[in-house]
PDB file of C-alpha atoms in Angstrom:
ATOM      1  CA  UNK N  75      -0.429  -0.142  -0.228  1.00  0.00           C
ATOM      2  CA  UNK N  76       1.279   3.545  -0.591  1.00  0.00           C
ATOM      3  CA  UNK N  77      -0.730   6.769   1.147  1.00  0.00           C
ATOM      4  CA  UNK N  78      -0.828   9.706  -0.718  1.00  0.00           C
ATOM      5  CA  UNK N  79       0.682  12.273   0.009  1.00  0.00           C
ATOM      6  CA  UNK N  80      -1.247  15.873   0.498  1.00  0.00           C
ATOM      7  CA  UNK N  81       0.036  18.329  -2.581  1.00  0.00           C
ATOM      8  CA  UNK N  82      -2.317  21.327  -0.729  1.00  0.00           C
ATOM      9  CA  UNK N  83      -5.146  21.959   2.367  1.00  0.00           C
ATOM     10  CA  UNK N  84      -6.882  25.193   1.190  1.00  0.00           C
ATOM     11  CA  UNK N  85      -9.979  26.708   2.669  1.00  0.00           C
ATOM     12  CA  UNK N  86     -12.502  28.036   0.580  1.00  0.00           C
ATOM     13  CA  UNK N  87     -12.928  31.074  -0.643  1.00  0.00           C
ATOM     14  CA  UNK N  88     -16.535  33.158  -0.536  1.00  0.00           C
ATOM     15  CA  UNK N  89     -17.879  33.717  -3.589  1.00  0.00           C
ATOM     16  CA  UNK N  90     -21.771  35.036  -5.056  1.00  0.00           C
ATOM     17  CA  UNK N  91     -23.108  33.167  -7.445  1.00  0.00           C
ATOM     18  CA  UNK N  92     -26.610  33.094  -9.394  1.00  0.00           C
ATOM     19  CA  UNK N  93     -29.223  35.838  -8.069  1.00  0.00           C
ATOM     20  CA  UNK N  94     -26.887  36.281  -4.944  1.00  0.00           C
ATOM     21  CA  UNK N  95     -26.708  33.399  -2.862  1.00  0.00           C
ATOM     22  CA  UNK N  96     -22.841  33.995  -0.569  1.00  0.00           C
ATOM     23  CA  UNK N  97     -20.747  30.406  -0.934  1.00  0.00           C
ATOM     24  CA  UNK N  98     -17.119  29.098  -0.530  1.00  0.00           C
ATOM     25  CA  UNK N  99     -15.965  27.818  -3.799  1.00  0.00           C
ATOM     26  CA  UNK N 100     -13.032  25.007  -2.418  1.00  0.00           C
ATOM     27  CA  UNK N 101     -12.157  24.940  -7.017  1.00  0.00           C
ATOM     28  CA  UNK N 102     -13.172  26.700 -10.119  1.00  0.00           C
ATOM     29  CA  UNK N 103     -12.537  28.562 -13.151  1.00  0.00           C
ATOM     30  CA  UNK N 104      -8.911  27.715 -12.250  1.00  0.00           C
ATOM     31  CA  UNK N 105      -6.259  25.536 -14.695  1.00  0.00           C
ATOM     32  CA  UNK N 106      -8.475  22.436 -15.050  1.00  0.00           C
ATOM     33  CA  UNK N 107      -5.953  20.068 -15.289  1.00  0.00           C
ATOM     34  CA  UNK N 108      -5.284  20.441 -11.597  1.00  0.00           C
ATOM     35  CA  UNK N 109      -8.431  18.276 -10.778  1.00  0.00           C
ATOM     36  CA  UNK N 110      -9.652  16.323 -14.085  1.00  0.00           C
ATOM     37  CA  UNK N 111     -11.950  15.400 -14.887  1.00  0.00           C
ATOM     38  CA  UNK N 112     -13.295  17.742 -11.830  1.00  0.00           C
ATOM     39  CA  UNK N 113     -14.059  21.434 -12.915  1.00  0.00           C
ATOM     40  CA  UNK N 114     -15.541  23.718  -9.852  1.00  0.00           C
ATOM     41  CA  UNK N 115     -16.612  22.859  -6.141  1.00  0.00           C
ATOM     42  CA  UNK N 116     -19.666  25.159  -4.371  1.00  0.00           C
ATOM     43  CA  UNK N 117     -19.907  24.594  -0.403  1.00  0.00           C
ATOM     44  CA  UNK N 118     -23.178  27.363  -0.565  1.00  0.00           C
ATOM     45  CA  UNK N 119     -24.697  27.518   3.154  1.00  0.00           C
ATOM     46  CA  UNK N 120     -26.557  30.099   5.364  1.00  0.00           C
ATOM     47  CA  UNK N 121     -28.218  31.005   8.622  1.00  0.00           C
ATOM     48  CA  UNK N 122     -30.598  33.419   7.019  1.00  0.00           C
ATOM     49  CA  UNK N 123     -33.103  33.355   3.983  1.00  0.00           C
ATOM     50  CA  UNK N 124     -31.325  36.811   2.493  1.00  0.00           C
ATOM     51  CA  UNK N 125     -27.573  34.727   1.906  1.00  0.00           C
ATOM     52  CA  UNK N 126     -28.814  32.301  -0.344  1.00  0.00           C
ATOM     53  CA  UNK N 127     -33.257  32.543  -1.565  1.00  0.00           C
ATOM     54  CA  UNK N 128     -33.097  34.119  -4.669  1.00  0.00           C
ATOM     55  CA  UNK N 129     -30.980  31.762  -6.371  1.00  0.00           C
ATOM     56  CA  UNK N 130     -29.291  30.079  -9.340  1.00  0.00           C
ATOM     57  CA  UNK N 131     -32.263  32.053 -11.769  1.00  0.00           C
ATOM     58  CA  UNK N 132     -32.770  30.666 -15.496  1.00  0.00           C
ATOM     59  CA  UNK N 133     -28.590  29.787 -17.040  1.00  0.00           C
ATOM     60  CA  UNK N 134     -27.213  27.434 -19.889  1.00  0.00           C
ATOM     61  CA  UNK N 135     -24.548  24.326 -19.409  1.00  0.00           C
ATOM     62  CA  UNK N 136     -23.265  22.794 -22.075  1.00  0.00           C
ATOM     63  CA  UNK N 137     -20.298  20.060 -21.832  1.00  0.00           C
ATOM     64  CA  UNK N 138     -20.040  19.153 -18.001  1.00  0.00           C
ATOM     65  CA  UNK N 139     -22.205  16.941 -15.640  1.00  0.00           C
ATOM     66  CA  UNK N 140     -23.717  19.015 -12.303  1.00  0.00           C
ATOM     67  CA  UNK N 141     -23.451  17.034  -9.059  1.00  0.00           C
ATOM     68  CA  UNK N 142     -26.008  18.981  -6.282  1.00  0.00           C
ATOM     69  CA  UNK N 143     -26.033  17.351  -2.930  1.00  0.00           C
ATOM     70  CA  UNK N 144     -28.430  19.236  -0.332  1.00  0.00           C
ATOM     71  CA  UNK N 145     -28.125  18.526   3.528  1.00  0.00           C
ATOM     72  CA  UNK N 146     -30.264  21.133   4.655  1.00  0.00           C
ATOM     73  CA  UNK N 147     -33.306  22.892   2.945  1.00  0.00           C
ATOM     74  CA  UNK N 148     -34.220  21.838  -0.026  1.00  0.00           C
ATOM     75  CA  UNK N 149     -33.788  23.060  -3.528  1.00  0.00           C
ATOM     76  CA  UNK N 150     -36.988  23.625  -6.504  1.00  0.00           C
ATOM     77  CA  UNK N 151     -34.841  22.462 -10.411  1.00  0.00           C
ATOM     78  CA  UNK N 152     -36.735  23.197 -13.096  1.00  0.00           C
ATOM     79  CA  UNK N 153     -35.246  23.230 -16.987  1.00  0.00           C
ATOM     80  CA  UNK N 154     -35.944  24.195 -20.319  1.00  0.00           C
ATOM     81  CA  UNK N 155     -37.128  20.911 -21.354  1.00  0.00           C
ATOM     82  CA  UNK N 156     -40.121  20.559 -18.948  1.00  0.00           C
ATOM     83  CA  UNK N 157     -37.931  18.687 -16.078  1.00  0.00           C
ATOM     84  CA  UNK N 158     -39.049  20.183 -12.478  1.00  0.00           C
ATOM     85  CA  UNK N 159     -39.300  18.949  -9.269  1.00  0.00           C
ATOM     86  CA  UNK N 160     -37.250  19.031  -5.172  1.00  0.00           C
ATOM     87  CA  UNK N 161     -33.727  18.540  -3.607  1.00  0.00           C
ATOM     88  CA  UNK N 162     -34.278  17.607   0.044  1.00  0.00           C
ATOM     89  CA  UNK N 163     -32.110  17.337   3.019  1.00  0.00           C
ATOM     90  CA  UNK N 164     -30.100  13.882   2.026  1.00  0.00           C
ATOM     91  CA  UNK N 165     -30.894  14.100  -1.689  1.00  0.00           C
ATOM     92  CA  UNK N 166     -28.972  13.407  -4.900  1.00  0.00           C
ATOM     93  CA  UNK N 167     -29.495  15.291  -8.479  1.00  0.00           C
ATOM     94  CA  UNK N 168     -26.754  14.191 -11.028  1.00  0.00           C
ATOM     95  CA  UNK N 169     -27.059  16.390 -14.224  1.00  0.00           C
ATOM     96  CA  UNK N 170     -25.351  15.599 -17.190  1.00  0.00           C
ATOM     97  CA  UNK N 171     -25.973  19.305 -19.063  1.00  0.00           C
ATOM     98  CA  UNK N 172     -24.458  17.541 -22.778  1.00  0.00           C
ATOM     99  CA  UNK N 173     -25.955  19.294 -25.520  1.00  0.00           C
ATOM    100  CA  UNK N 174     -27.348  21.708 -23.237  1.00  0.00           C
ATOM    101  CA  UNK N 175     -30.163  22.872 -21.411  1.00  0.00           C
ATOM    102  CA  UNK N 176     -31.774  25.461 -20.132  1.00  0.00           C
ATOM    103  CA  UNK N 177     -32.349  25.557 -15.704  1.00  0.00           C
ATOM    104  CA  UNK N 178     -32.546  27.034 -12.526  1.00  0.00           C
ATOM    105  CA  UNK N 179     -32.230  26.329  -8.990  1.00  0.00           C
ATOM    106  CA  UNK N 180     -33.939  27.392  -6.038  1.00  0.00           C
ATOM    107  CA  UNK N 181     -33.140  27.158  -2.849  1.00  0.00           C
ATOM    108  CA  UNK N 182     -35.511  27.261   0.838  1.00  0.00           C
ATOM    109  CA  UNK N 183     -33.876  26.604   4.143  1.00  0.00           C
ATOM    110  CA  UNK N 184     -35.468  24.539   6.514  1.00  0.00           C
ATOM    111  CA  UNK N 185     -38.065  25.429  10.120  1.00  0.00           C
ATOM    112  CA  UNK N 186     -34.835  27.608  10.785  1.00  0.00           C
ATOM    113  CA  UNK N 187     -33.943  29.010   7.923  1.00  0.00           C
ATOM    114  CA  UNK N 188     -30.444  27.018   6.771  1.00  0.00           C
ATOM    115  CA  UNK N 189     -29.942  26.346   4.327  1.00  0.00           C
ATOM    116  CA  UNK N 190     -27.349  24.312   2.977  1.00  0.00           C
ATOM    117  CA  UNK N 191     -25.120  21.816  -0.225  1.00  0.00           C
ATOM    118  CA  UNK N 192     -22.900  21.405  -2.337  1.00  0.00           C
ATOM    119  CA  UNK N 193     -22.875  21.358  -6.458  1.00  0.00           C
ATOM    120  CA  UNK N 194     -19.474  19.778  -7.972  1.00  0.00           C
ATOM    121  CA  UNK N 195     -19.139  20.145 -12.048  1.00  0.00           C
ATOM    122  CA  UNK N 196     -17.264  17.033 -13.565  1.00  0.00           C
ATOM    123  CA  UNK N 197     -16.026  17.753 -17.023  1.00  0.00           C
ATOM    124  CA  UNK N 198     -17.226  15.245 -20.137  1.00  0.00           C
ATOM    125  CA  UNK N 199     -14.950  13.846 -22.989  1.00  0.00           C
ATOM    126  CA  UNK N 200     -15.235  15.168 -26.320  1.00  0.00           C
ATOM    127  CA  UNK N 201     -16.441  11.930 -27.529  1.00  0.00           C
ATOM    128  CA  UNK N 202     -20.389  12.916 -24.906  1.00  0.00           C
ATOM    129  CA  UNK N 203     -20.284  16.773 -24.995  1.00  0.00           C
ATOM    130  CA  UNK N 204     -23.167  16.860 -27.005  1.00  0.00           C
ATOM    131  CA  UNK N 205     -24.959  13.332 -26.277  1.00  0.00           C
ATOM    132  CA  UNK N 206     -28.579  13.985 -25.038  1.00  0.00           C
ATOM    133  CA  UNK N 207     -29.130  15.692 -21.799  1.00  0.00           C
ATOM    134  CA  UNK N 208     -30.601  14.385 -18.372  1.00  0.00           C
ATOM    135  CA  UNK N 209     -31.200  13.667 -15.192  1.00  0.00           C
ATOM    136  CA  UNK N 210     -31.091  11.045 -12.548  1.00  0.00           C
ATOM    137  CA  UNK N 211     -32.487  12.208  -9.310  1.00  0.00           C
ATOM    138  CA  UNK N 212     -31.670  10.222  -5.768  1.00  0.00           C
ATOM    139  CA  UNK N 213     -33.508  10.460  -2.880  1.00  0.00           C
ATOM    140  CA  UNK N 214     -32.177  10.061   0.465  1.00  0.00           C
ATOM    141  CA  UNK N 215     -33.385   7.153   1.478  1.00  0.00           C
ATOM    142  CA  UNK N 216     -31.341   5.367  -1.634  1.00  0.00           C
ATOM    143  CA  UNK N 217     -28.282   6.321  -1.016  1.00  0.00           C
ATOM    144  CA  UNK N 218     -26.290   2.918   1.253  1.00  0.00           C
ATOM    145  CA  UNK N 219     -25.136   4.118   4.214  1.00  0.00           C
ATOM    146  CA  UNK N 220     -21.623   1.708   5.924  1.00  0.00           C
ATOM    147  CA  UNK N 221     -21.756   2.171   9.540  1.00  0.00           C
ATOM    148  CA  UNK N 222     -17.743   0.348  10.647  1.00  0.00           C
ATOM    149  CA  UNK N 223     -17.468  -1.384  14.053  1.00  0.00           C
ATOM    150  CA  UNK N 224     -15.060   1.477  15.173  1.00  0.00           C
ATOM    151  CA  UNK N 225     -18.507   4.599  14.428  1.00  0.00           C
ATOM    152  CA  UNK N 226     -16.842   5.693  11.190  1.00  0.00           C
ATOM    153  CA  UNK N 227     -20.517   6.292   8.971  1.00  0.00           C
ATOM    154  CA  UNK N 228     -19.866   6.261   4.737  1.00  0.00           C
ATOM    155  CA  UNK N 229     -22.852   6.826   2.790  1.00  0.00           C
ATOM    156  CA  UNK N 230     -21.727   5.443  -0.449  1.00  0.00           C
ATOM    157  CA  UNK N 231     -23.346   8.648  -3.426  1.00  0.00           C
ATOM    158  CA  UNK N 232     -21.644   6.948  -6.731  1.00  0.00           C
ATOM    159  CA  UNK N 233     -18.860   4.319  -7.163  1.00  0.00           C
ATOM    160  CA  UNK N 234     -18.544   1.151  -5.059  1.00  0.00           C
ATOM    161  CA  UNK N 235     -17.053   0.526  -1.689  1.00  0.00           C
ATOM    162  CA  UNK N 236     -17.042  -1.982   1.177  1.00  0.00           C
ATOM    163  CA  UNK N 237     -18.857  -3.339  -1.059  1.00  0.00           C
ATOM    164  CA  UNK N 238     -22.113  -1.235  -1.639  1.00  0.00           C
ATOM    165  CA  UNK N 239     -22.602   0.576  -4.659  1.00  0.00           C
ATOM    166  CA  UNK N 240     -24.424   3.675  -4.962  1.00  0.00           C
ATOM    167  CA  UNK N 241     -27.417   4.278  -7.096  1.00  0.00           C
ATOM    168  CA  UNK N 242     -25.725   7.275  -9.629  1.00  0.00           C
ATOM    169  CA  UNK N 243     -24.558   5.328 -12.624  1.00  0.00           C
ATOM    170  CA  UNK N 244     -23.047   5.624 -16.051  1.00  0.00           C
ATOM    171  CA  UNK N 245     -20.861   8.520 -15.590  1.00  0.00           C
ATOM    172  CA  UNK N 246     -18.168   9.620 -17.854  1.00  0.00           C
ATOM    173  CA  UNK N 247     -15.904  10.790 -14.920  1.00  0.00           C
ATOM    174  CA  UNK N 248     -16.612   6.999 -13.906  1.00  0.00           C
ATOM    175  CA  UNK N 249     -16.597   8.773  -9.923  1.00  0.00           C
ATOM    176  CA  UNK N 250     -16.255   7.869  -6.000  1.00  0.00           C
ATOM    177  CA  UNK N 251     -18.302  10.071  -4.736  1.00  0.00           C
ATOM    178  CA  UNK N 252     -18.706   9.913  -0.259  1.00  0.00           C
ATOM    179  CA  UNK N 253     -19.849  11.476   2.380  1.00  0.00           C
ATOM    180  CA  UNK N 254     -16.790   9.905   5.162  1.00  0.00           C
ATOM    181  CA  UNK N 255     -18.058  10.644   9.146  1.00  0.00           C
ATOM    182  CA  UNK N 256     -15.491   9.532  12.062  1.00  0.00           C
ATOM    183  CA  UNK N 257     -15.543   9.803  15.750  1.00  0.00           C
ATOM    184  CA  UNK N 258     -13.532  11.992  17.626  1.00  0.00           C
ATOM    185  CA  UNK N 259     -10.118  10.538  18.112  1.00  0.00           C
ATOM    186  CA  UNK N 260     -10.806   7.939  14.746  1.00  0.00           C
ATOM    187  CA  UNK N 261      -7.739   6.541  13.012  1.00  0.00           C
ATOM    188  CA  UNK N 262      -8.949   4.945   9.294  1.00  0.00           C
ATOM    189  CA  UNK N 263      -7.598   4.756   5.917  1.00  0.00           C
ATOM    190  CA  UNK N 264      -9.560   5.172   2.932  1.00  0.00           C
ATOM    191  CA  UNK N 265      -8.009   2.970  -0.495  1.00  0.00           C
ATOM    192  CA  UNK N 266      -8.563   5.200  -4.106  1.00  0.00           C
ATOM    193  CA  UNK N 267      -7.846   4.334  -7.161  1.00  0.00           C
ATOM    194  CA  UNK N 268      -4.123   4.852  -8.097  1.00  0.00           C
ATOM    195  CA  UNK N 269      -4.820   6.145 -11.728  1.00  0.00           C
ATOM    196  CA  UNK N 270      -7.920   8.184 -10.647  1.00  0.00           C
ATOM    197  CA  UNK N 271      -7.202  12.185  -9.535  1.00  0.00           C
ATOM    198  CA  UNK N 272      -8.532  12.292  -5.498  1.00  0.00           C
ATOM    199  CA  UNK N 273      -9.193  15.745  -3.064  1.00  0.00           C
ATOM    200  CA  UNK N 274     -11.703  15.551   0.477  1.00  0.00           C
ATOM    201  CA  UNK N 275     -13.487  18.438   1.196  1.00  0.00           C
ATOM    202  CA  UNK N 276     -14.151  18.610   4.821  1.00  0.00           C
ATOM    203  CA  UNK N 277     -16.953  21.122   6.101  1.00  0.00           C
ATOM    204  CA  UNK N 278     -18.173  19.376   9.892  1.00  0.00           C
ATOM    205  CA  UNK N 279     -15.242  18.592  12.724  1.00  0.00           C
ATOM    206  CA  UNK N 280     -11.671  18.607  12.171  1.00  0.00           C
ATOM    207  CA  UNK N 281      -8.885  15.960  11.592  1.00  0.00           C
ATOM    208  CA  UNK N 282      -5.650  15.369   9.916  1.00  0.00           C
ATOM    209  CA  UNK N 283      -4.659  13.231   7.049  1.00  0.00           C
ATOM    210  CA  UNK N 284      -1.277  11.980   6.649  1.00  0.00           C
ATOM    211  CA  UNK N 285       0.979  14.758   6.731  1.00  0.00           C
ATOM    212  CA  UNK N 286      -1.483  17.661   6.659  1.00  0.00           C
ATOM    213  CA  UNK N 287      -1.960  20.241   8.562  1.00  0.00           C
ATOM    214  CA  UNK N 288      -4.636  20.065  10.410  1.00  0.00           C
ATOM    215  CA  UNK N 289      -7.731  22.700   9.681  1.00  0.00           C
ATOM    216  CA  UNK N 290      -7.840  25.344  11.519  1.00  0.00           C
ATOM    217  CA  UNK N 291     -11.792  25.982  11.138  1.00  0.00           C
ATOM    218  CA  UNK N 292     -12.899  29.403   9.933  1.00  0.00           C
ATOM    219  CA  UNK N 293     -12.760  32.910  11.529  1.00  0.00           C
ATOM    220  CA  UNK N 294     -16.115  34.103  12.671  1.00  0.00           C
ATOM    221  CA  UNK N 295     -17.622  36.668  13.995  1.00  0.00           C
ATOM    222  CA  UNK N 296     -19.776  35.013  17.274  1.00  0.00           C
ATOM    223  CA  UNK N 297     -21.400  36.514  19.919  1.00  0.00           C
ATOM    224  CA  UNK N 298     -20.463  35.375  23.470  1.00  0.00           C
ATOM    225  CA  UNK N 299     -21.593  36.170  26.749  1.00  0.00           C
ATOM    226  CA  UNK N 300     -23.469  39.322  25.045  1.00  0.00           C
ATOM    227  CA  UNK N 301     -20.291  40.299  23.031  1.00  0.00           C
ATOM    228  CA  UNK N 302     -18.234  39.758  18.951  1.00  0.00           C
ATOM    229  CA  UNK N 303     -15.340  37.909  19.359  1.00  0.00           C
ATOM    230  CA  UNK N 304     -13.530  36.886  16.883  1.00  0.00           C
ATOM    231  CA  UNK N 305     -13.218  32.393  17.101  1.00  0.00           C
ATOM    232  CA  UNK N 306     -12.253  29.778  14.779  1.00  0.00           C
ATOM    233  CA  UNK N 307     -16.079  27.816  14.012  1.00  0.00           C
ATOM    234  CA  UNK N 308     -14.645  23.955  13.136  1.00  0.00           C
ATOM    235  CA  UNK N 309     -17.926  23.287  12.477  1.00  0.00           C
ATOM    236  CA  UNK N 310     -17.705  24.204   8.823  1.00  0.00           C
ATOM    237  CA  UNK N 311     -14.369  24.598   7.820  1.00  0.00           C
ATOM    238  CA  UNK N 312     -14.331  24.487   4.778  1.00  0.00           C
ATOM    239  CA  UNK N 313     -11.712  22.932   3.721  1.00  0.00           C
ATOM    240  CA  UNK N 314      -9.785  21.446   0.273  1.00  0.00           C
ATOM    241  CA  UNK N 315      -6.868  18.274   0.422  1.00  0.00           C
ATOM    242  CA  UNK N 316      -6.036  17.796  -3.326  1.00  0.00           C
ATOM    243  CA  UNK N 317      -4.060  14.096  -2.860  1.00  0.00           C
ATOM    244  CA  UNK N 318      -0.920  13.379  -5.566  1.00  0.00           C
ATOM    245  CA  UNK N 319      -0.767   9.453  -6.377  1.00  0.00           C
ATOM    246  CA  UNK N 320      -1.117   6.680  -4.581  1.00  0.00           C
ATOM    247  CA  UNK N 321      -4.182   4.184  -2.959  1.00  0.00           C
ATOM    248  CA  UNK N 322      -4.865   5.425   0.065  1.00  0.00           C
ATOM    249  CA  UNK N 323      -5.142   7.726   2.612  1.00  0.00           C
ATOM    250  CA  UNK N 324      -5.552   8.510   6.205  1.00  0.00           C
ATOM    251  CA  UNK N 325      -7.219  11.180   7.869  1.00  0.00           C
ATOM    252  CA  UNK N 326      -6.941  11.005  11.996  1.00  0.00           C
ATOM    253  CA  UNK N 327      -9.868  13.099  13.820  1.00  0.00           C
ATOM    254  CA  UNK N 328     -10.176  14.844  15.733  1.00  0.00           C
ATOM    255  CA  UNK N 329     -11.598  15.852  19.240  1.00  0.00           C
ATOM    256  CA  UNK N 330     -14.649  16.891  17.048  1.00  0.00           C
ATOM    257  CA  UNK N 331     -14.486  14.022  14.604  1.00  0.00           C
ATOM    258  CA  UNK N 332     -14.638  15.104  11.797  1.00  0.00           C
ATOM    259  CA  UNK N 333     -17.347  15.334   8.890  1.00  0.00           C
ATOM    260  CA  UNK N 334     -15.727  15.271   5.105  1.00  0.00           C
ATOM    261  CA  UNK N 335     -16.682  14.947   1.383  1.00  0.00           C
ATOM    262  CA  UNK N 336     -13.836  11.943  -0.470  1.00  0.00           C
ATOM    263  CA  UNK N 337     -14.220  12.327  -4.174  1.00  0.00           C
ATOM    264  CA  UNK N 338     -12.195  10.693  -6.960  1.00  0.00           C
ATOM    265  CA  UNK N 339     -12.135  10.607 -10.875  1.00  0.00           C
ATOM    266  CA  UNK N 340     -10.663   9.463 -13.988  1.00  0.00           C
ATOM    267  CA  UNK N 341      -8.716  12.093 -15.668  1.00  0.00           C
ATOM    268  CA  UNK N 342      -9.982  12.970 -19.035  1.00  0.00           C
ATOM    269  CA  UNK N 343      -6.705  14.286 -20.358  1.00  0.00           C
ATOM    270  CA  UNK N 344      -8.181  16.685 -22.684  1.00  0.00           C
ATOM    271  CA  UNK N 345      -8.084  20.733 -23.894  1.00  0.00           C
ATOM    272  CA  UNK N 346     -10.882  22.888 -22.204  1.00  0.00           C
ATOM    273  CA  UNK N 347     -12.510  25.520 -23.045  1.00  0.00           C
ATOM    274  CA  UNK N 348     -14.267  27.750 -20.359  1.00  0.00           C
ATOM    275  CA  UNK N 349     -17.499  29.922 -21.005  1.00  0.00           C
ATOM    276  CA  UNK N 350     -19.270  29.724 -17.281  1.00  0.00           C
ATOM    277  CA  UNK N 351     -21.067  27.151 -16.927  1.00  0.00           C
ATOM    278  CA  UNK N 352     -20.369  25.974 -21.202  1.00  0.00           C
ATOM    279  CA  UNK N 353     -17.102  23.863 -20.980  1.00  0.00           C
ATOM    280  CA  UNK N 354     -15.928  22.569 -24.889  1.00  0.00           C
ATOM    281  CA  UNK N 355     -12.403  21.656 -26.098  1.00  0.00           C
ATOM    282  CA  UNK N 356     -11.854  24.505 -28.376  1.00  0.00           C
ATOM    283  CA  UNK N 357     -12.662  28.967 -28.285  1.00  0.00           C
ATOM    284  CA  UNK N 358     -14.255  27.314 -31.617  1.00  0.00           C
ATOM    285  CA  UNK N 359     -16.830  24.815 -29.814  1.00  0.00           C
ATOM    286  CA  UNK N 360     -17.308  28.270 -27.323  1.00  0.00           C
ATOM    287  CA  UNK N 361     -17.836  31.026 -29.985  1.00  0.00           C
ATOM    288  CA  UNK N 362     -20.471  28.938 -31.818  1.00  0.00           C
ATOM    289  CA  UNK N 363     -22.260  27.847 -28.669  1.00  0.00           C
ATOM    290  CA  UNK N 364     -22.407  31.871 -27.786  1.00  0.00           C
ATOM    291  CA  UNK N 365     -24.463  32.542 -30.923  1.00  0.00           C
ATOM    292  CA  UNK N 366     -27.235  29.060 -31.226  1.00  0.00           C
ATOM    293  CA  UNK N 367     -27.450  30.805 -27.339  1.00  0.00           C
ATOM    294  CA  UNK N 368     -28.298  34.059 -28.795  1.00  0.00           C
ATOM    295  CA  UNK N 369     -29.957  33.476 -32.356  1.00  0.00           C
ATOM    296  CA  UNK N 370     -32.540  30.681 -29.522  1.00  0.00           C
ATOM    297  CA  UNK N 371     -30.424  27.488 -31.454  1.00  0.00           C
ATOM    298  CA  UNK N 372     -29.135  26.053 -28.549  1.00  0.00           C
ATOM    299  CA  UNK N 373     -31.293  23.820 -27.223  1.00  0.00           C
ATOM    300  CA  UNK N 374     -31.437  20.794 -29.004  1.00  0.00           C
ATOM    301  CA  UNK N 375     -34.526  18.657 -30.038  1.00  0.00           C
ATOM    302  CA  UNK N 376     -35.288  15.149 -28.154  1.00  0.00           C
ATOM    303  CA  UNK N 377     -34.563  12.211 -30.898  1.00  0.00           C
TER     304      UNK N 377
END
């Protein structure tokens, strides 16, 4: 066994998307070879509706797949093909944009006003850029959960792990997408295919990944004993950990335990031309997509 070294551990960056949704971006619109086949990862969460309620109104996608995973609240979605629905807590939607789709996503908070979810963009190879769009909506109850003897809990969203197979299939990047919780003080090893690019995203508690320093948490202003103070919030540290090559990672959970997403996929290794939510292989293809958006031919008729 060879342990994957930590290439980098960095904090997600606050940004704003859609019609004014406050979120944190772990990576995106950067060097696409860094985490190929993955292009972007956003953590959108808020305790107040004004952080997220304006949502992500109608916008196009082409040449990629988007993966939305909701933890708290709901996300209403609709598209130009007439599909619509609602993602609840624990639900997942894997959308293959393919040749092109217009859609919108409108988050709503839970009874306490809290909203939390993630969105990951995965690239499509040139041979599938113009494939027909499709959805895979998966309810929380359909996602297998494994609990190990030491209390480690793994939700298998995509791929195979510990003898269980996630419900999402037929994805070009052949990814593995796991939601992992490790109890306080437990040290755990997880196997990853040597030929996959891999990253972890810590979003609750704290932990150390072999040679990585433990995530510090987010510096937040909170009221303590009637006074506003800056503290490190270990309940939402928003830390991206990027791994080198090897066939396993080792995680040491901190005193509060740790919860993170572990995501890996087979690199596509093709040129990337990027224009926001449209990702193709050449600038000519991008220009053609923009022209089609303008003249109303972006959406292809169903066959």
